[in-house]
Tab-separated table of C-alpha atoms in Angstrom:
chain	number	residue	atom	x	y	z
A	27	MET	CA	0.000	0.000	0.000
A	28	MET	CA	2.793	2.423	0.861
A	29	LEU	CA	4.536	1.717	-2.422
A	30	THR	CA	1.342	2.380	-4.344
A	31	PHE	CA	0.987	5.715	-2.574
A	32	ALA	CA	4.637	6.787	-2.776
A	33	THR	CA	5.251	6.210	-6.449
A	34	PRO	CA	2.810	8.786	-7.874
A	35	LEU	CA	3.808	11.241	-5.149
A	36	LEU	CA	7.473	10.958	-6.074
A	37	LEU	CA	6.580	11.329	-9.734
A	38	ALA	CA	4.633	14.477	-8.939
A	39	LEU	CA	7.540	15.917	-6.967
A	40	THR	CA	9.938	15.135	-9.787
A	41	ALA	CA	7.644	16.767	-12.326
A	42	ALA	CA	7.275	19.845	-10.129
A	43	ALA	CA	11.034	20.204	-9.912
A	44	ARG	CA	11.281	20.762	-13.657
A	45	PRO	CA	9.858	24.101	-14.884
A	46	SER	CA	7.495	24.003	-17.825
A	47	SER	CA	9.551	26.751	-19.504
A	48	TYR	CA	12.836	25.681	-21.057
A	49	ALA	CA	14.056	29.260	-20.657
A	50	VAL	CA	13.437	29.123	-16.911
A	51	TRP	CA	14.849	25.608	-16.655
A	52	GLY	CA	18.027	26.575	-18.454
A	53	ALA	CA	18.559	29.745	-16.450
A	54	ASP	CA	17.798	28.151	-13.092
A	55	SER	CA	20.137	25.276	-13.893
A	56	ALA	CA	23.003	27.616	-14.773
A	57	ILE	CA	22.420	29.621	-11.590
A	58	SER	CA	22.399	26.438	-9.502
A	59	ARG	CA	25.859	25.664	-10.896
A	60	GLY	CA	27.122	29.181	-10.180
A	61	GLN	CA	27.650	29.992	-13.859
A	62	GLY	CA	27.804	33.528	-15.198
A	63	ASN	CA	28.376	35.156	-11.808
A	64	GLY	CA	31.428	37.283	-12.585
A	65	LEU	CA	33.797	34.661	-11.224
A	66	SER	CA	36.030	32.097	-12.869
A	67	SER	CA	35.833	28.420	-11.987
A	68	ALA	CA	38.601	29.124	-9.483
A	69	GLY	CA	36.540	31.856	-7.818
A	70	ALA	CA	38.538	34.832	-9.148
A	71	ALA	CA	36.840	37.934	-10.555
A	72	GLN	CA	36.460	37.579	-14.316
A	73	VAL	CA	35.134	40.029	-16.901
A	74	SER	CA	33.603	37.547	-19.349
A	75	TYR	CA	31.572	38.054	-22.507
A	76	GLU	CA	29.852	34.737	-21.737
A	77	HIS	CA	28.584	36.210	-18.486
A	78	GLY	CA	27.414	39.295	-20.358
A	79	GLU	CA	25.443	37.124	-22.765
A	80	PHE	CA	23.910	35.195	-19.863
A	81	GLN	CA	22.987	38.393	-17.994
A	82	TRP	CA	21.260	39.678	-21.127
A	83	ALA	CA	19.165	36.505	-21.170
A	84	LEU	CA	18.379	36.878	-17.460
A	85	ARG	CA	17.187	40.440	-18.040
A	86	LEU	CA	14.713	39.251	-20.653
A	87	LEU	CA	13.626	36.399	-18.411
A	88	LEU	CA	13.101	38.807	-15.524
A	89	ASP	CA	10.866	40.937	-17.746
A	90	ARG	CA	8.890	37.839	-18.673
A	91	THR	CA	8.540	36.267	-15.223
A	92	GLY	CA	9.016	39.052	-12.684
A	93	ASN	CA	11.249	36.667	-10.711
A	94	GLN	CA	13.625	38.902	-8.727
A	95	THR	CA	16.064	36.014	-8.356
A	96	TYR	CA	17.321	36.883	-11.823
A	97	TYR	CA	17.890	40.534	-10.977
A	98	ASN	CA	19.728	39.615	-7.795
A	99	TYR	CA	21.975	37.262	-9.732
A	100	ILE	CA	22.775	39.911	-12.341
A	101	LEU	CA	23.604	42.407	-9.593
A	102	LYS	CA	25.783	39.934	-7.729
A	103	GLY	CA	27.694	38.996	-10.863
A	104	ALA	CA	28.332	42.597	-11.849
A	105	ASN	CA	29.406	43.527	-8.317
A	106	ASN	CA	32.022	40.795	-8.547
A	107	ILE	CA	33.815	42.668	-11.353
A	108	VAL	CA	33.179	46.324	-10.446
A	109	TYR	CA	34.496	47.945	-7.274
A	110	ASP	CA	32.364	50.452	-5.367
A	111	ASN	CA	34.232	53.324	-7.035
A	112	GLY	CA	33.306	52.001	-10.492
A	113	THR	CA	36.664	50.460	-11.358
A	114	VAL	CA	36.309	47.414	-13.596
A	115	HIS	CA	38.682	44.680	-12.434
A	116	GLY	CA	38.828	40.913	-12.994
A	117	SER	CA	41.891	40.982	-15.275
A	118	TYR	CA	40.428	43.775	-17.410
A	119	THR	CA	42.974	46.236	-18.790
A	120	LEU	CA	41.748	48.930	-21.177
A	121	THR	CA	45.021	49.135	-23.102
A	122	ASP	CA	44.904	45.436	-23.981
A	123	TYR	CA	42.255	46.589	-26.465
A	124	VAL	CA	40.108	43.466	-26.528
A	125	LEU	CA	36.459	43.795	-27.567
A	126	ASP	CA	35.240	40.713	-25.688
A	127	PRO	CA	34.996	42.226	-22.160
A	128	ILE	CA	32.805	45.063	-23.447
A	129	ARG	CA	29.930	42.579	-23.754
A	130	THR	CA	29.394	43.024	-20.006
A	131	GLY	CA	28.821	46.742	-20.602
A	132	PRO	CA	25.070	46.479	-21.276
A	133	THR	CA	24.738	45.023	-17.775
A	134	PHE	CA	26.367	48.141	-16.304
A	135	LEU	CA	23.934	50.375	-18.193
A	136	TYR	CA	21.013	48.254	-17.038
A	137	LEU	CA	22.075	48.444	-13.406
A	138	TYR	CA	22.605	52.206	-13.642
A	139	ASP	CA	18.991	52.455	-14.816
A	140	LYS	CA	17.775	50.256	-11.989
A	141	THR	CA	19.853	51.633	-9.109
A	142	GLY	CA	20.995	55.113	-10.102
A	143	GLN	CA	24.367	54.261	-8.563
A	144	ALA	CA	27.251	56.226	-10.086
A	145	LYS	CA	29.551	53.184	-10.027
A	146	TRP	CA	27.723	51.633	-12.950
A	147	LYS	CA	27.997	54.743	-15.110
A	148	THR	CA	31.676	54.972	-14.228
A	149	ALA	CA	32.183	51.356	-15.278
A	150	ALA	CA	30.289	51.926	-18.533
A	151	ASN	CA	32.366	55.054	-19.199
A	152	THR	CA	35.502	52.934	-18.971
A	153	PHE	CA	34.336	50.690	-21.787
A	154	ARG	CA	33.167	53.658	-23.840
A	155	SER	CA	36.567	55.301	-23.445
A	156	GLN	CA	38.223	52.131	-24.722
A	157	LEU	CA	36.350	52.514	-27.983
A	158	ASN	CA	37.737	56.039	-28.416
A	159	SER	CA	41.296	54.748	-28.680
A	160	HIS	CA	40.718	51.149	-29.802
A	161	PRO	CA	42.888	50.308	-32.848
A	162	ARG	CA	41.147	50.279	-36.228
A	163	THR	CA	41.791	49.374	-39.833
A	164	ALA	CA	42.334	52.176	-42.317
A	165	GLU	CA	38.643	51.840	-43.206
A	166	GLY	CA	37.644	52.311	-39.556
A	167	GLN	CA	36.842	48.747	-38.447
A	168	PHE	CA	37.715	47.960	-34.827
A	169	TRP	CA	40.415	45.304	-34.564
A	170	HIS	CA	39.105	42.315	-32.668
A	171	LYS	CA	42.108	42.532	-30.349
A	172	LYS	CA	45.290	44.588	-30.343
A	173	VAL	CA	47.277	41.368	-30.816
A	174	TYR	CA	45.336	40.550	-34.013
A	175	PHE	CA	46.783	43.159	-36.347
A	176	ASN	CA	44.173	44.729	-38.659
A	177	GLN	CA	41.682	41.882	-38.172
A	178	GLY	CA	37.919	42.320	-37.934
A	179	TRP	CA	35.903	39.336	-36.674
A	180	LEU	CA	32.141	38.842	-36.700
A	181	ASP	CA	32.347	38.075	-32.972
A	182	GLY	CA	33.524	41.612	-32.229
A	183	ILE	CA	30.337	43.196	-33.530
A	184	TYR	CA	28.308	41.490	-30.812
A	185	MET	CA	30.960	42.132	-28.166
A	186	GLY	CA	31.440	45.830	-28.830
A	187	ASP	CA	28.647	47.349	-30.840
A	188	VAL	CA	25.562	46.319	-28.872
A	189	PHE	CA	27.102	48.186	-25.930
A	190	TYR	CA	28.228	51.069	-28.169
A	191	THR	CA	24.620	51.445	-29.337
A	192	ALA	CA	23.062	51.185	-25.883
A	193	TYR	CA	25.537	53.678	-24.420
A	194	THR	CA	25.052	56.195	-27.224
A	195	ALA	CA	21.268	55.890	-27.018
A	196	LYS	CA	21.354	56.578	-23.287
A	197	PHE	CA	23.998	59.262	-22.881
A	198	ASP	CA	24.810	60.711	-26.305
A	199	ALA	CA	21.775	60.222	-28.522
A	200	ARG	CA	22.457	63.270	-30.714
A	201	ASN	CA	26.028	62.261	-31.522
A	202	ALA	CA	25.751	61.757	-35.281
A	203	THR	CA	29.430	60.781	-35.491
A	204	ALA	CA	28.940	57.912	-33.073
A	205	TRP	CA	25.854	56.666	-34.910
A	206	ALA	CA	27.701	56.770	-38.230
A	207	ASP	CA	30.586	54.868	-36.639
A	208	ILE	CA	28.332	52.095	-35.313
A	209	THR	CA	26.666	51.826	-38.703
A	210	ALA	CA	30.082	51.564	-40.356
A	211	GLN	CA	31.174	48.758	-38.011
A	212	PHE	CA	28.314	46.545	-39.210
A	213	GLN	CA	28.609	47.576	-42.861
A	214	LEU	CA	32.371	47.139	-43.095
A	215	MET	CA	32.141	43.700	-41.538
A	216	PHE	CA	29.417	42.707	-43.986
A	217	ASP	CA	31.241	44.129	-47.008
A	218	ASN	CA	34.526	42.426	-46.164
A	219	THR	CA	33.194	38.991	-45.192
A	220	LYS	CA	30.145	38.385	-47.406
A	221	GLN	CA	30.674	35.336	-49.614
A	222	LEU	CA	30.629	36.172	-53.286
A	223	PRO	CA	28.488	34.145	-55.702
A	224	THR	CA	31.661	32.784	-57.312
A	225	ALA	CA	33.191	31.648	-54.015
A	226	PRO	CA	33.809	27.934	-53.424
A	227	ASN	CA	31.083	26.410	-51.226
A	228	ASN	CA	29.082	29.617	-51.434
A	229	THR	CA	26.311	29.959	-48.840
A	230	ASN	CA	25.647	33.697	-49.374
A	231	LEU	CA	26.607	34.166	-45.726
A	232	LEU	CA	29.634	35.650	-43.941
A	233	TYR	CA	33.140	34.346	-43.387
A	234	HIS	CA	34.364	34.352	-39.777
A	235	GLY	CA	36.530	37.435	-40.269
A	236	TYR	CA	39.010	39.279	-42.425
A	237	ASP	CA	42.512	40.713	-42.291
A	238	TYR	CA	42.600	44.147	-43.886
A	239	SER	CA	46.390	43.946	-44.161
A	240	HIS	CA	46.316	40.512	-45.852
A	241	THR	CA	49.220	39.385	-43.637
A	242	ALA	CA	47.525	36.581	-41.642
A	243	VAL	CA	48.318	33.061	-42.805
A	244	TRP	CA	44.648	32.497	-43.626
A	245	ALA	CA	43.924	35.793	-45.424
A	246	ASN	CA	42.448	35.253	-48.879
A	247	ALA	CA	43.446	37.475	-51.785
A	248	ASP	CA	39.758	38.414	-51.934
A	249	ARG	CA	39.420	41.116	-49.224
A	250	GLY	CA	41.611	39.154	-46.812
A	251	HIS	CA	38.702	37.027	-45.599
A	252	SER	CA	39.124	33.797	-43.626
A	253	PRO	CA	38.510	30.408	-45.294
A	254	GLU	CA	35.237	29.228	-43.758
A	255	VAL	CA	31.814	30.272	-42.475
A	256	TRP	CA	31.827	29.288	-38.796
A	257	ASP	CA	28.399	29.006	-37.244
A	258	ARG	CA	28.959	30.782	-33.920
A	259	ALA	CA	30.730	33.769	-35.449
A	260	LEU	CA	27.755	34.252	-37.737
A	261	GLY	CA	25.472	33.702	-34.744
A	262	TRP	CA	27.109	36.550	-32.816
A	263	TYR	CA	26.642	38.849	-35.805
A	264	MET	CA	22.999	37.855	-36.305
A	265	MET	CA	22.179	38.454	-32.632
A	266	ALA	CA	23.954	41.804	-32.797
A	267	LEU	CA	21.780	42.791	-35.752
A	268	VAL	CA	18.428	42.088	-34.096
A	269	ASP	CA	19.450	43.466	-30.697
A	270	THR	CA	20.975	46.651	-32.120
A	271	ILE	CA	17.988	47.404	-34.359
A	272	GLU	CA	15.785	47.169	-31.281
A	273	LEU	CA	18.033	49.570	-29.361
A	274	ALA	CA	18.466	52.139	-32.150
A	275	PRO	CA	16.519	55.376	-31.463
A	276	PRO	CA	15.123	57.689	-34.181
A	277	SER	CA	18.229	59.878	-33.820
A	278	SER	CA	20.539	57.056	-34.975
A	279	GLY	CA	20.641	58.146	-38.604
A	280	ALA	CA	21.130	55.349	-41.121
A	281	LEU	CA	21.828	52.695	-38.491
A	282	ARG	CA	18.418	51.085	-38.439
A	283	THR	CA	17.867	51.056	-42.204
A	284	THR	CA	21.386	49.726	-42.830
A	285	LEU	CA	21.013	46.888	-40.358
A	286	LEU	CA	17.548	46.001	-41.621
A	287	LYS	CA	18.924	45.666	-45.150
A	288	ILE	CA	21.765	43.424	-43.960
A	289	LEU	CA	19.419	41.310	-41.857
A	290	GLN	CA	16.956	40.891	-44.698
A	291	THR	CA	19.842	39.870	-46.972
A	292	LEU	CA	21.143	37.217	-44.579
A	293	ALA	CA	17.947	35.693	-43.174
A	294	PRO	CA	16.836	33.713	-46.285
A	295	PRO	CA	20.211	32.056	-46.989
A	296	LEU	CA	20.601	31.342	-43.276
A	297	ARG	CA	17.234	29.560	-43.322
A	298	ASP	CA	18.321	27.625	-46.408
A	299	ALA	CA	21.667	26.606	-44.861
A	300	ALA	CA	19.987	24.475	-42.184
A	301	ASP	CA	20.388	20.733	-42.583
A	302	PRO	CA	17.250	19.508	-44.387
A	303	LYS	CA	16.775	16.476	-42.162
A	304	THR	CA	17.479	17.800	-38.669
A	305	GLY	CA	16.791	21.487	-39.201
A	306	VAL	CA	19.925	22.627	-37.357
A	307	TRP	CA	23.196	24.021	-38.649
A	308	TRP	CA	26.651	22.574	-39.186
A	309	LEU	CA	29.663	23.819	-37.217
A	310	VAL	CA	31.443	24.719	-40.469
A	311	MET	CA	28.610	25.907	-42.635
A	312	THR	CA	30.645	25.924	-45.838
A	313	GLN	CA	31.349	22.168	-45.497
A	314	PRO	CA	27.986	20.474	-44.774
A	315	GLY	CA	28.258	16.726	-44.362
A	316	ARG	CA	32.035	16.607	-44.616
A	317	ALA	CA	33.746	13.999	-42.432
A	318	GLY	CA	34.371	15.437	-38.983
A	319	ASN	CA	31.766	18.168	-39.265
A	320	TYR	CA	28.816	18.096	-36.852
A	321	PHE	CA	25.682	19.920	-35.769
A	322	GLU	CA	26.710	22.597	-33.270
A	323	SER	CA	24.369	23.885	-30.599
A	324	SER	CA	25.450	27.449	-29.780
A	325	GLY	CA	25.333	28.783	-33.333
A	326	SER	CA	22.088	26.935	-34.021
A	327	MET	CA	20.353	28.526	-31.033
A	328	MET	CA	21.727	31.964	-31.887
A	329	PHE	CA	20.138	31.553	-35.300
A	330	VAL	CA	16.792	30.487	-33.808
A	331	TYR	CA	16.779	33.504	-31.487
A	332	SER	CA	17.742	35.917	-34.243
A	333	LEU	CA	15.319	34.605	-36.858
A	334	LEU	CA	12.323	34.402	-34.530
A	335	LYS	CA	13.001	37.839	-33.071
A	336	ALA	CA	13.487	39.306	-36.546
A	337	VAL	CA	10.121	37.993	-37.718
A	338	ARG	CA	8.298	38.837	-34.472
A	339	LEU	CA	9.396	42.459	-34.563
A	340	GLY	CA	8.760	42.819	-38.290
A	341	TYR	CA	12.403	43.209	-39.275
A	342	VAL	CA	12.254	40.357	-41.785
A	343	PRO	CA	9.190	39.447	-43.883
A	344	ASP	CA	8.042	35.833	-43.635
A	345	LYS	CA	4.950	35.716	-45.819
A	346	ASP	CA	5.107	31.967	-46.403
A	347	GLY	CA	6.071	31.194	-42.805
A	348	SER	CA	9.211	29.353	-43.881
A	349	ILE	CA	11.578	31.239	-41.590
A	350	VAL	CA	9.531	30.567	-38.476
A	351	LYS	CA	9.009	26.985	-39.584
A	352	ALA	CA	12.764	26.484	-39.963
A	353	ALA	CA	13.488	28.039	-36.566
A	354	LYS	CA	10.855	25.875	-34.862
A	355	LYS	CA	12.269	22.731	-36.465
A	356	ALA	CA	15.746	23.580	-35.213
A	357	TYR	CA	14.484	24.379	-31.736
A	358	ASN	CA	12.589	21.106	-31.470
A	359	TYR	CA	15.710	19.204	-32.516
A	360	ALA	CA	17.630	21.008	-29.782
A	361	THR	CA	15.214	20.116	-27.007
A	362	ALA	CA	15.155	16.494	-28.148
A	363	ASN	CA	18.904	16.079	-28.625
A	364	TRP	CA	20.920	18.686	-26.741
A	365	VAL	CA	18.909	19.152	-23.538
A	366	ILE	CA	19.865	16.646	-20.845
A	367	ASP	CA	17.526	16.030	-17.921
A	368	ASN	CA	19.894	15.543	-14.991
A	369	GLY	CA	17.155	13.961	-12.899
A	370	ASP	CA	17.645	16.422	-10.035
A	371	GLY	CA	15.509	19.269	-11.348
A	372	THR	CA	18.314	20.737	-13.448
A	373	MET	CA	19.137	20.390	-17.119
A	374	GLY	CA	22.404	20.060	-18.964
A	375	TRP	CA	23.261	21.456	-22.386
A	376	ASN	CA	25.381	19.617	-24.923
A	377	ASN	CA	27.238	20.021	-28.230
A	378	THR	CA	28.682	23.498	-27.822
A	379	VAL	CA	32.182	23.928	-29.196
A	380	VAL	CA	34.499	25.589	-26.683
A	381	VAL	CA	36.236	28.020	-28.999
A	382	GLY	CA	36.737	29.155	-32.559
A	383	SER	CA	39.509	31.581	-33.318
A	384	LEU	CA	41.487	33.055	-36.186
A	385	ASN	CA	44.781	32.984	-34.306
A	386	MET	CA	45.896	29.856	-36.171
A	387	ALA	CA	45.181	28.477	-39.635
A	388	GLY	CA	41.448	29.248	-39.514
A	389	ASP	CA	40.832	26.252	-41.749
A	390	TYR	CA	38.361	23.378	-41.633
A	391	ASN	CA	40.631	21.075	-39.644
A	392	TYR	CA	41.128	23.745	-37.002
A	393	TYR	CA	37.406	24.224	-36.357
A	394	ILE	CA	36.529	20.534	-36.131
A	395	SER	CA	39.477	19.837	-33.813
A	396	GLN	CA	38.187	22.089	-31.023
A	397	ALA	CA	36.632	20.426	-27.984
A	398	ILE	CA	32.912	20.164	-27.269
A	399	THR	CA	31.832	20.765	-23.674
A	400	LEU	CA	28.802	20.163	-21.519
A	401	ASN	CA	26.994	23.200	-20.083
A	402	ASP	CA	29.085	25.726	-21.991
A	403	LEU	CA	27.521	29.071	-21.126
A	404	LYS	CA	27.825	30.445	-24.650
A	405	GLY	CA	25.535	27.700	-25.873
A	406	LEU	CA	23.238	27.526	-22.867
A	407	SER	CA	22.645	31.295	-22.892
A	408	ALA	CA	21.802	31.115	-26.582
A	409	PHE	CA	19.360	28.306	-25.813
A	410	ILE	CA	17.670	30.439	-23.137
A	411	LEU	CA	17.367	33.307	-25.613
A	412	ALA	CA	15.986	30.974	-28.290
A	413	SER	CA	13.553	29.515	-25.748
A	414	LEU	CA	12.263	32.974	-24.828
A	415	GLU	CA	11.468	33.644	-28.477
A	416	TYR	CA	10.053	30.172	-29.104
A	417	GLU	CA	7.793	30.423	-26.058
A	418	LEU	CA	6.390	33.703	-27.390
A	419	LEU	CA	5.040	31.725	-30.348
């Protein structure tokens, strides 16, 4: 009799431990593991673009649920990397000129809005001042890092220009020079990395990056672009497009119209690049089905988020519903194949590649040789963002 009673009760408790929302489940699971809290795995302060991406997702989730746990976690994480006087620490040095840390800047602006505390404006000013002296190509493109001479990467648009837009909108909305500069960052990246119709393995999408000086070992004679279309680099750029359009005020000049044109150019071929059977995207998008290639989860979820948000907000027309259909198919594959129920009320996230860089050969063998990790925050945050958009459907 006791067994008959206990079994359904335990099942009910287990079911209650798992939220009905994948966005909530993913976020709560990451928080339970202490991810994205401004600290490294060793407990040292760390200014991390992954944490900035996760905090962006938590902000949206807070708006959706009203759960103050998410706000408290954002605040705690940001306090771990900003002293009371507004100094950004955690191994951040302005003169290293790396775009990646700036991805935490939108969190500082958000907390300044919420608290009015001067420390957050001071911290944001530090990142904004970096952009004033950050090295650029002769055309004006920010270098991805000072150590990568004359190189622009798709990743850097998401890291630097979402913050650049949010900061300008808040504190300097009539600065036409700044708005033109942000617009140029997106346009230069597009112009220098867009695959040409005559390119081998053409997808009509964007190469990972380019070297304006043509001195990198991987730089092609055609604009100095890198050899392959890497899914996560393109994912960063796509997310930057939809998030920046949303942030751009009427005073931003040509920014909104320029980004809309780019987004509308990229969305259809991105839809068409998905694997026909599974609906998700290959790690190296220019080499579908090649031995060693695989379906990668972070880029795929960045695409789902970007495409669904673009259609929802009217940035991209979808008269036949094919873009939403493609995004839904990819999302359903993800929940069936990349979400892991840990059995303790938390979920795991699989198939995210740890890194993709242009500091080596930048070729196919490089990308497929990088490790895949469980619960990588770059991929899990993208899944939370994709889930938020999917759940709006």
